[in-house]
mmCIF file of C-alpha atoms and ligand atoms in Angstrom:
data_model
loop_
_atom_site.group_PDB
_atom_site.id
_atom_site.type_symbol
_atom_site.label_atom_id
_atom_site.label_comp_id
_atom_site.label_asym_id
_atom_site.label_seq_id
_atom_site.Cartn_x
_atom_site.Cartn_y
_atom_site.Cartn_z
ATOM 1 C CA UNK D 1 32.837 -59.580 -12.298
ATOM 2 C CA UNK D 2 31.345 -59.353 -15.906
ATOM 3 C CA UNK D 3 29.235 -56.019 -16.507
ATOM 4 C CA UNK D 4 25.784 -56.278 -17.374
ATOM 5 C CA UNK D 5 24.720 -56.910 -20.518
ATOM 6 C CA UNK D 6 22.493 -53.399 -20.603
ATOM 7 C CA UNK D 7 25.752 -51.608 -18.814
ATOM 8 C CA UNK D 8 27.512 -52.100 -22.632
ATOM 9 C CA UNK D 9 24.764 -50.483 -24.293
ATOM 10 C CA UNK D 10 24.977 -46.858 -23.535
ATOM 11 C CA UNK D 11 22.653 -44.572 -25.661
ATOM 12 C CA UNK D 12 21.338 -41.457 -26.135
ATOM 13 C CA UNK D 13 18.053 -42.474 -25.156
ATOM 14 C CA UNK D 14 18.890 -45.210 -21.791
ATOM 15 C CA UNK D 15 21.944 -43.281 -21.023
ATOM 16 C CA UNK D 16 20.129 -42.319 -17.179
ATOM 17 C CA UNK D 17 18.633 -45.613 -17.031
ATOM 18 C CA UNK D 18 22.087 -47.315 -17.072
ATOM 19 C CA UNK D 19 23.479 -44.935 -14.554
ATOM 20 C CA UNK D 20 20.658 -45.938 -12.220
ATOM 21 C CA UNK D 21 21.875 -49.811 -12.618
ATOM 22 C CA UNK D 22 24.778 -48.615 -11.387
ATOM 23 C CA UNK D 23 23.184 -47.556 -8.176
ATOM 24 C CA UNK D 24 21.871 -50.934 -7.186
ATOM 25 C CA UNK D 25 24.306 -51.445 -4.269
ATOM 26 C CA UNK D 26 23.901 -48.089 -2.993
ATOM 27 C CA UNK D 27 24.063 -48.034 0.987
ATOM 28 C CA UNK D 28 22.532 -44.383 0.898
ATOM 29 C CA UNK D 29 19.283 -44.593 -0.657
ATOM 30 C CA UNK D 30 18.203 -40.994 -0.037
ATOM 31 C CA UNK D 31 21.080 -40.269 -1.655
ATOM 32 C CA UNK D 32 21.043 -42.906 -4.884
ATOM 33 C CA UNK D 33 17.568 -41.462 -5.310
ATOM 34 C CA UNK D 34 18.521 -37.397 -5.538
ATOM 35 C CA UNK D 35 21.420 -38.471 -7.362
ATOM 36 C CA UNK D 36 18.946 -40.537 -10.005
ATOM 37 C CA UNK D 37 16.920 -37.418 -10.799
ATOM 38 C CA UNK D 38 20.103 -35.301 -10.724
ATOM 39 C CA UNK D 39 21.433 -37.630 -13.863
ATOM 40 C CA UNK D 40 17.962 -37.925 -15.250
ATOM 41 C CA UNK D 41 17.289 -34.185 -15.442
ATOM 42 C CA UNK D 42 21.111 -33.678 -16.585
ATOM 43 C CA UNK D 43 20.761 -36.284 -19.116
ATOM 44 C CA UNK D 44 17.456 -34.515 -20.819
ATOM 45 C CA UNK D 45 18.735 -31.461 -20.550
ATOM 46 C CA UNK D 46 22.055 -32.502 -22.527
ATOM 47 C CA UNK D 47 19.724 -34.241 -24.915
ATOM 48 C CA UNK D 48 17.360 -31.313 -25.111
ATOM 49 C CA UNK D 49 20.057 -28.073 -25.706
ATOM 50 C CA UNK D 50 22.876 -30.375 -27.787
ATOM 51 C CA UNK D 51 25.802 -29.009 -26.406
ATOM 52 C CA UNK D 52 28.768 -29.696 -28.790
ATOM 53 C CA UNK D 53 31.754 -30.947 -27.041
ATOM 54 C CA UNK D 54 33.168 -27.813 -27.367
ATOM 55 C CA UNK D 55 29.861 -26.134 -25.245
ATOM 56 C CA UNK D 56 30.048 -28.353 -22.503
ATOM 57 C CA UNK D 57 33.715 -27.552 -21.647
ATOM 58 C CA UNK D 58 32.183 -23.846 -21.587
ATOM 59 C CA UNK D 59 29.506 -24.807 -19.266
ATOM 60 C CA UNK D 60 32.591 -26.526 -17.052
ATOM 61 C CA UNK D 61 35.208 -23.782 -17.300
ATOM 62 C CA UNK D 62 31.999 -21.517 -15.710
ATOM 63 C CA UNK D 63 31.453 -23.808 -13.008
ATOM 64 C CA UNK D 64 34.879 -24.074 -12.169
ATOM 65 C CA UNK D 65 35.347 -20.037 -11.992
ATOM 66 C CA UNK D 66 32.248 -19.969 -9.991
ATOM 67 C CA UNK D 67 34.238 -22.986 -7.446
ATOM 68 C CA UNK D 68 37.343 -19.813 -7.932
ATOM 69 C CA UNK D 69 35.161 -16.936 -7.059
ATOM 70 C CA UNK D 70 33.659 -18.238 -3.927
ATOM 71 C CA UNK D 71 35.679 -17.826 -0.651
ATOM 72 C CA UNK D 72 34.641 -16.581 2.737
ATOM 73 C CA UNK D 73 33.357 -13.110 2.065
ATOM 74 C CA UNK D 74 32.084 -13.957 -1.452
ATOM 75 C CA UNK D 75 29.776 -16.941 -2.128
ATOM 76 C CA UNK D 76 29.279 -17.160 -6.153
ATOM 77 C CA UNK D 77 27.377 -20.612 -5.690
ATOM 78 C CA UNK D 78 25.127 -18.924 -3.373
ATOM 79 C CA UNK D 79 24.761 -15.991 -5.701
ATOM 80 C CA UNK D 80 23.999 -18.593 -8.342
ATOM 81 C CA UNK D 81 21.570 -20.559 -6.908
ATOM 82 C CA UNK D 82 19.612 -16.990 -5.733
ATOM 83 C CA UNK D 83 19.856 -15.481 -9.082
ATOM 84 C CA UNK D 84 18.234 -19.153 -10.649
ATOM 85 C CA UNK D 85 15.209 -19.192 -8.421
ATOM 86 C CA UNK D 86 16.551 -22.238 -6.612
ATOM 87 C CA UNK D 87 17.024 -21.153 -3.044
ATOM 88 C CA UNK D 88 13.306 -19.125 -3.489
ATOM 89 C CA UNK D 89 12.026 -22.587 -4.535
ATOM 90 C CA UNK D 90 14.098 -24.002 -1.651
ATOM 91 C CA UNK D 91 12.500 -21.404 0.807
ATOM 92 C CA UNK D 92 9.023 -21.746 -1.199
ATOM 93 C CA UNK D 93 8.624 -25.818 -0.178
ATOM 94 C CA UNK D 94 10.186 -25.768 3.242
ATOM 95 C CA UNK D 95 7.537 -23.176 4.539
ATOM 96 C CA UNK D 96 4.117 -23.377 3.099
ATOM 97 C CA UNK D 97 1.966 -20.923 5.231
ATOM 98 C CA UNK D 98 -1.732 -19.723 5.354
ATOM 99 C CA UNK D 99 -2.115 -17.339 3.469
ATOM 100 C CA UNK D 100 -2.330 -15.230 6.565
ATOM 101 C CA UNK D 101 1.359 -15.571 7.983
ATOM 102 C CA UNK D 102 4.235 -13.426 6.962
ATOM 103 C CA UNK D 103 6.193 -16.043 4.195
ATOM 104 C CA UNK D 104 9.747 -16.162 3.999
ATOM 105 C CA UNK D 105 12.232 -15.098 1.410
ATOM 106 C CA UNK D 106 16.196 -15.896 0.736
ATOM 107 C CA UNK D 107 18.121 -14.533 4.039
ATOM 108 C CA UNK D 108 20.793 -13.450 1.124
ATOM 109 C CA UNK D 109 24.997 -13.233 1.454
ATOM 110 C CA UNK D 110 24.574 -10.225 3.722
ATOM 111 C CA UNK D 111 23.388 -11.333 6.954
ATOM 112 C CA UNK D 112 25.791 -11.199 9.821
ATOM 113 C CA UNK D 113 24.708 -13.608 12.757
ATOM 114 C CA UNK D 114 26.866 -11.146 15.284
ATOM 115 C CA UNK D 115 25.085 -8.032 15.169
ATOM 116 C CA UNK D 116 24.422 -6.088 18.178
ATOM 117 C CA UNK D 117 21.896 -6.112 20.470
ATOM 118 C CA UNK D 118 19.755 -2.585 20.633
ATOM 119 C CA UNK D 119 17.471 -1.430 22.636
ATOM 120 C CA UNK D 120 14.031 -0.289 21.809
ATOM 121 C CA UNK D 121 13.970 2.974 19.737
ATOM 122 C CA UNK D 122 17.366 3.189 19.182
ATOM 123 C CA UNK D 123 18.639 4.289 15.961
ATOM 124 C CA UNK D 124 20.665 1.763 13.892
ATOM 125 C CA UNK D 125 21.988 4.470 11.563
ATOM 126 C CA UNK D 126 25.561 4.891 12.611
ATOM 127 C CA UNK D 127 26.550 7.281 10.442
ATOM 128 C CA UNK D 128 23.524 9.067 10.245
ATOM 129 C CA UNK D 129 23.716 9.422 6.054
ATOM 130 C CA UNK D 130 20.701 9.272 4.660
ATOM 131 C CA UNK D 131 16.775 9.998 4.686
ATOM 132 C CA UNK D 132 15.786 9.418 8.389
ATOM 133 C CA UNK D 133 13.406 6.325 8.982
ATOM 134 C CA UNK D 134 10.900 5.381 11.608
ATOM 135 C CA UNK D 135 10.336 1.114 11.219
ATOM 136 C CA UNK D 136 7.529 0.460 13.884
ATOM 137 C CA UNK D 137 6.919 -3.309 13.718
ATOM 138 C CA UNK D 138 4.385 -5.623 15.479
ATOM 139 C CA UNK D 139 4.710 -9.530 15.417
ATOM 140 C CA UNK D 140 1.601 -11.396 15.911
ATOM 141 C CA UNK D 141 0.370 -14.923 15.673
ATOM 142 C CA UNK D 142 -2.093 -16.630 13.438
ATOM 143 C CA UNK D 143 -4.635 -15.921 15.941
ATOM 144 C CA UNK D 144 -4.104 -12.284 15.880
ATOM 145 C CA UNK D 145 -2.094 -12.516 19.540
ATOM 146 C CA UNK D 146 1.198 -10.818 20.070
ATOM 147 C CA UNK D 147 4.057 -12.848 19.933
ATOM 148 C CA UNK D 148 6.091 -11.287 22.964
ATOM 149 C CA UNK D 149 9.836 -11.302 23.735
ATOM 150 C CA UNK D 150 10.816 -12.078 19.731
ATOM 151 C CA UNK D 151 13.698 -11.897 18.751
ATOM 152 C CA UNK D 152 14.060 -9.202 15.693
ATOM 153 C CA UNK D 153 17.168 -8.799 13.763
ATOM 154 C CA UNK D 154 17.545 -6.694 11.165
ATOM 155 C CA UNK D 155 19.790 -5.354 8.542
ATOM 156 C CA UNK D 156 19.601 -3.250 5.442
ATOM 157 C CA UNK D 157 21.330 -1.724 2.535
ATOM 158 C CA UNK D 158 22.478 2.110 3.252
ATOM 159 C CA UNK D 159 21.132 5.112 1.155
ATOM 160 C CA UNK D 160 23.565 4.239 -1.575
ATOM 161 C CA UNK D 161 22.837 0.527 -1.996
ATOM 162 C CA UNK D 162 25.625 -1.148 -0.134
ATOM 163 C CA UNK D 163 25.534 -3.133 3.118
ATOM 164 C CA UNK D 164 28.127 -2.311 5.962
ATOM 165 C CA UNK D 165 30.029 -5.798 5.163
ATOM 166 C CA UNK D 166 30.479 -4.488 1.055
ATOM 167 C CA UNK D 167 32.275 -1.483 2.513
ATOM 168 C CA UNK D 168 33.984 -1.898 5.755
ATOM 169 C CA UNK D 169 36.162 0.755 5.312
ATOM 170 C CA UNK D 170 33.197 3.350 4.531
ATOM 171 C CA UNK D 171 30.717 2.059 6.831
ATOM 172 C CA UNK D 172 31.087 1.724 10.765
ATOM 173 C CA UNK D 173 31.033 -1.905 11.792
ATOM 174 C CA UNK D 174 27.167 -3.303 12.188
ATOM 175 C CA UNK D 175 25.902 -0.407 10.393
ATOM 176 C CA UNK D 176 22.351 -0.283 9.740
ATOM 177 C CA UNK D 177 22.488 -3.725 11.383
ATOM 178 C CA UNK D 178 20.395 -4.351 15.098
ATOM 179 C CA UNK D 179 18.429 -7.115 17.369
ATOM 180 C CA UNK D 180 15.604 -5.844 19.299
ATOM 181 C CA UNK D 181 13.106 -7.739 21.398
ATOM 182 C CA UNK D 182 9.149 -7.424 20.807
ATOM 183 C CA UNK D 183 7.838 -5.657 24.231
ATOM 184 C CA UNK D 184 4.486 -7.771 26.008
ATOM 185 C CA UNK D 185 2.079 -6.483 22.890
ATOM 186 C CA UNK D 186 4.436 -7.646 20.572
ATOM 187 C CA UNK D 187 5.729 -4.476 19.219
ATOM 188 C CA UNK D 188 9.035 -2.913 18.341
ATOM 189 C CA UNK D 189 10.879 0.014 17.374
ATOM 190 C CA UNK D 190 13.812 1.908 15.941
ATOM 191 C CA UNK D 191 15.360 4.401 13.937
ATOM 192 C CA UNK D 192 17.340 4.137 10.693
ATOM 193 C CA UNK D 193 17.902 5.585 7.170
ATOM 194 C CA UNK D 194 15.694 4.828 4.011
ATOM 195 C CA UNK D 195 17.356 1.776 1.815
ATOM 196 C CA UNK D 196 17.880 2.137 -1.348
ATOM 197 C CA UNK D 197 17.835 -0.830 -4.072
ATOM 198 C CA UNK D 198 20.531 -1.966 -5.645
ATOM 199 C CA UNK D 199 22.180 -4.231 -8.528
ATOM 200 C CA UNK D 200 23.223 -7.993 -6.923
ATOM 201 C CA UNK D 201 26.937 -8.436 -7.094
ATOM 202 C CA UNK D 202 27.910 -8.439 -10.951
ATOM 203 C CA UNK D 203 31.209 -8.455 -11.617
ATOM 204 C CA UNK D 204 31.628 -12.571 -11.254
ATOM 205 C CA UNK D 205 31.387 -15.321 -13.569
ATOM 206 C CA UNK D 206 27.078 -15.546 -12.706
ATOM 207 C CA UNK D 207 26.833 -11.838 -13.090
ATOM 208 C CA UNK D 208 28.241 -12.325 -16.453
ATOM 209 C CA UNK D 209 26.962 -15.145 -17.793
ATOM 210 C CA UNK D 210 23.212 -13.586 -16.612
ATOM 211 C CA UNK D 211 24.084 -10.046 -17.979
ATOM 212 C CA UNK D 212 24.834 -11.855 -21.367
ATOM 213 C CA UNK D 213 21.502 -13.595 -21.305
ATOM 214 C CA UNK D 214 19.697 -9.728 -20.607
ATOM 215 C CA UNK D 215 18.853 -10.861 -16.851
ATOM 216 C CA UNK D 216 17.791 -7.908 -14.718
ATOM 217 C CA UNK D 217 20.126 -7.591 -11.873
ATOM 218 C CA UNK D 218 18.644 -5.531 -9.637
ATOM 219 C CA UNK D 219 16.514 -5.837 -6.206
ATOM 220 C CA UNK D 220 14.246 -3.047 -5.227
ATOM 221 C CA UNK D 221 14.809 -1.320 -1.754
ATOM 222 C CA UNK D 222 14.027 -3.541 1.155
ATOM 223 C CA UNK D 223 14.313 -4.347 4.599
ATOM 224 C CA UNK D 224 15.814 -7.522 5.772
ATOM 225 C CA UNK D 225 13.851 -9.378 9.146
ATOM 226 C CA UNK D 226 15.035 -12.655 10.706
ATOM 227 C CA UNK D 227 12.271 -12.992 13.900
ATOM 228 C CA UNK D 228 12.734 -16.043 16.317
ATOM 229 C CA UNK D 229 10.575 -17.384 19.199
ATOM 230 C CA UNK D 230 10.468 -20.284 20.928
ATOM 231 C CA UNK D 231 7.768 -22.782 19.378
ATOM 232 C CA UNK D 232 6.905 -20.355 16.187
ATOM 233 C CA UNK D 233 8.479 -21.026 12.817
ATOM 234 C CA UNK D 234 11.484 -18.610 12.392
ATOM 235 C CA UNK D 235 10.666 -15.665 9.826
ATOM 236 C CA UNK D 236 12.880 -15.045 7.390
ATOM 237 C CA UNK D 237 11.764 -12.138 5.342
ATOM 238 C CA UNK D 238 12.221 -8.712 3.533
ATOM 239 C CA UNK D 239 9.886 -5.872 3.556
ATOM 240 C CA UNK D 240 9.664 -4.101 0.251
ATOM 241 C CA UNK D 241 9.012 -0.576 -0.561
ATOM 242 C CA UNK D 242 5.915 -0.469 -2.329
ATOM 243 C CA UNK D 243 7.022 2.414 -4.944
ATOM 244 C CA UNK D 244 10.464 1.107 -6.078
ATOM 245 C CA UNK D 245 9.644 0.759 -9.840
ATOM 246 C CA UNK D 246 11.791 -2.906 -9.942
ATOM 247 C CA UNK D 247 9.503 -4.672 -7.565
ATOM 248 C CA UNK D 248 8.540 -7.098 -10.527
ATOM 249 C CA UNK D 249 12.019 -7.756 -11.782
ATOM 250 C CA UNK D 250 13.651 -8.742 -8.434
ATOM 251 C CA UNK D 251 16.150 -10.822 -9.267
ATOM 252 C CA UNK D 252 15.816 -12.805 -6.558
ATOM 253 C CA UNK D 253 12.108 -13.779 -6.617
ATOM 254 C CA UNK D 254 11.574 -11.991 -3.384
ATOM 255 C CA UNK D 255 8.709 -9.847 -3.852
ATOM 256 C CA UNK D 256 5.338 -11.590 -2.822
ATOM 257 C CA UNK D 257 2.069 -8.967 -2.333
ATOM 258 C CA UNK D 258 2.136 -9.631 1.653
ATOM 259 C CA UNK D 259 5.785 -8.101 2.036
ATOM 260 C CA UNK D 260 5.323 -4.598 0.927
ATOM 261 C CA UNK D 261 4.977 -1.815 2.774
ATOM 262 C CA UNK D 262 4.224 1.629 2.646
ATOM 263 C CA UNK D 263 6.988 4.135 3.696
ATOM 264 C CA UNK D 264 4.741 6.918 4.682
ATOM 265 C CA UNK D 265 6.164 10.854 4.939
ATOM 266 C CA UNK D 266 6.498 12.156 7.981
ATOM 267 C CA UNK D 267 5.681 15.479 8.707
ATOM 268 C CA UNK D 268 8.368 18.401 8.719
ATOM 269 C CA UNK D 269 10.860 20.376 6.692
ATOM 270 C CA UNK D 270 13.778 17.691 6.261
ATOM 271 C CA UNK D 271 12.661 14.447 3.912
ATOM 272 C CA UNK D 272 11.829 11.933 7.166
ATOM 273 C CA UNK D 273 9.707 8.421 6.986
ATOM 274 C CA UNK D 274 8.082 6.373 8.895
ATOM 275 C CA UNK D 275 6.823 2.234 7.950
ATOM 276 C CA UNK D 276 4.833 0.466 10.106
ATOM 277 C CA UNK D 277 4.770 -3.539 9.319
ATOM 278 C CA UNK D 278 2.917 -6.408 10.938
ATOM 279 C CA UNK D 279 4.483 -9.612 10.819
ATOM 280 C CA UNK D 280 2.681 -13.077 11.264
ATOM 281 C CA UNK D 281 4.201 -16.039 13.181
ATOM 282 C CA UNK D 282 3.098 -19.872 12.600
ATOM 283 C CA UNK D 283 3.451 -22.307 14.969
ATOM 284 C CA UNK D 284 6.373 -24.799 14.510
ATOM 285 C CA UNK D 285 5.374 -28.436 13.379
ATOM 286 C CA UNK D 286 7.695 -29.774 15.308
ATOM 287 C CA UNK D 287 9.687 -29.894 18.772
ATOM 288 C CA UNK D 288 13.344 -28.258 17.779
ATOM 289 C CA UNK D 289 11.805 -27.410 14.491
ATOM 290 C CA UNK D 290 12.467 -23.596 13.281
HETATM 291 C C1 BEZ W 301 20.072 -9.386 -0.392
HETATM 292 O O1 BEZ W 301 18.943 -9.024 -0.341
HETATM 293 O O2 BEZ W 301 20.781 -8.909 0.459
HETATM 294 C C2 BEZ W 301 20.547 -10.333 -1.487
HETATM 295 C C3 BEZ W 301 19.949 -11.569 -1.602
HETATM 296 C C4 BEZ W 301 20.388 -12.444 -2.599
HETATM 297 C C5 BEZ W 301 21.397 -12.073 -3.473
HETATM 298 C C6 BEZ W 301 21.994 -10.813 -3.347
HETATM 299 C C7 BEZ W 301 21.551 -9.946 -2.351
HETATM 300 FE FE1 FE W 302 19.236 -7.058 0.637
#
């Protein structure tokens, strides 16, 4: 079949244009039409920056070391599209809220769907290192009800800045990791250490590339909250120390004004803490819909 007249006529300015012709017969067209402004945005882009031929293979020998660094217990795309603002933009459409309900953040590469359950008040510390914590949470709904029999699941970097799956031969298994269930008034309760920030994982191909550029690397100390319940929109969330001096650098994008907390002294000889947080549930759009 002869190509189109226009399909011989490639330029720098109808270059996405012609790729779109080429999409005419497409059987997918959800998919012709992401893959349209994909090429679109590519092409200006390329058009924009002027990458010399010998730039672009840079910008392909990083994206095929990213492909190399990503495995099982280490995804760089993941770590790419976090450190970009692209999965807090992801997050940032898919759950518009009043301004009244808890929003959600990036769940991040440390969350382990197999944690333990605990029961209320136990302590989730199971090494004990570290500046004791009291987390006292209460889960409510847009109406200011309590949303009973929640499903909480936490997990949290230790005192030094390093999750239990970073270090698995330093930290016991499902360290400073728990699920816990809100009681009838929608509260719950348990024990840990204080968090401490810490730099996102740096010594890949994305932690180079953004250290070159002068990107901050760091996330201030948080708590990490996944709450389910039937009919409410899941929560995905961290809660932020108020203090840490990086709150407006996270490199993430995390920080929004209704996640932080205070963590409050409590009274005695030792350093000890306690941070009480309410969290607000919305009611799912849909049936099946979390
Ligand atoms: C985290 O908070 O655990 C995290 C999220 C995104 C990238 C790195 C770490
Ligand atoms: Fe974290």
């Amino acid at each position: 079949m002869a190509a189109s007249p226009i399909a011989l006529n490639f330029s720098e300015t109808n270059s996405a244009e012609i790729f779109d012709e080429r999409l005419v017969n497409s059987k997918d067209k959800s998919l012709s039409r992401v893959l349209s402004a994909v090429v679109s945005h590519l092409h200006q882009i390329i058009r924009e920056t002027g990458p010399s031929p010998a730039d672009w293979r840079k910008v392909i020998e990083f994206l095929t070391e990213v492909g190399h660094a990503s495995d099982e217990r280490r995804q760089e795309w993941v770590l790419l599209s976090d450190l970009l603002g692209a999965s807090a933009l992801v997050e940032a459409i898919n759950s518009r809220r009043p301004k009244s309900a808890t929003p959600n953040t990036v769940r991040g590469p440390f969350f382990r769907a197999d944690a333990p359950n605990r029961k209320a008040g136990a302590d989730i510390s199971l090494d004990g290192i570290g500046e004791p914590l009291d987390v006292s949470g209460h889960v409510l709904d847009l109406d200011g009800l309590p949303v009973a029999r929640a499903i909480v699941m936490t997990w949290q970097a230790n005192s030094q800045g390093y999750y239990e799956n970073q270090q698995p031969d330093l930290q016991p298994e499902f360290n400073l990791r728990g699920v816990f269930e809100t009681d009838a008034d929608g509260r719950f309760h348990y024990r840990t250490v204080r968090p401490c920030g810490y730099g996102v994982p740096d010594d890949g191909p994305v932690g180079r590339l953004l250290r070159q550029a002068g990107y901050p690397m760091l996330r201030p100390s948080h708590l990490h909250f996944m709450i389910k319940a039937p009919g409410f929109e899941t929560i995905t969330t961290h809660v932020y120390d108020r203090n840490d001096p990086h709150l407006a650098e996270d490199a993430i994008f995390g920080v929004k004004p209704e996640l932080l907390a205070d963590f409050r002294p409590k009274p005695g000889d030792e350093p000890a803490w306690q941070l009480d947080f309410t969290f607000v549930m919305v009611r799912a759009k849909q049936e099946g819909r979390t």
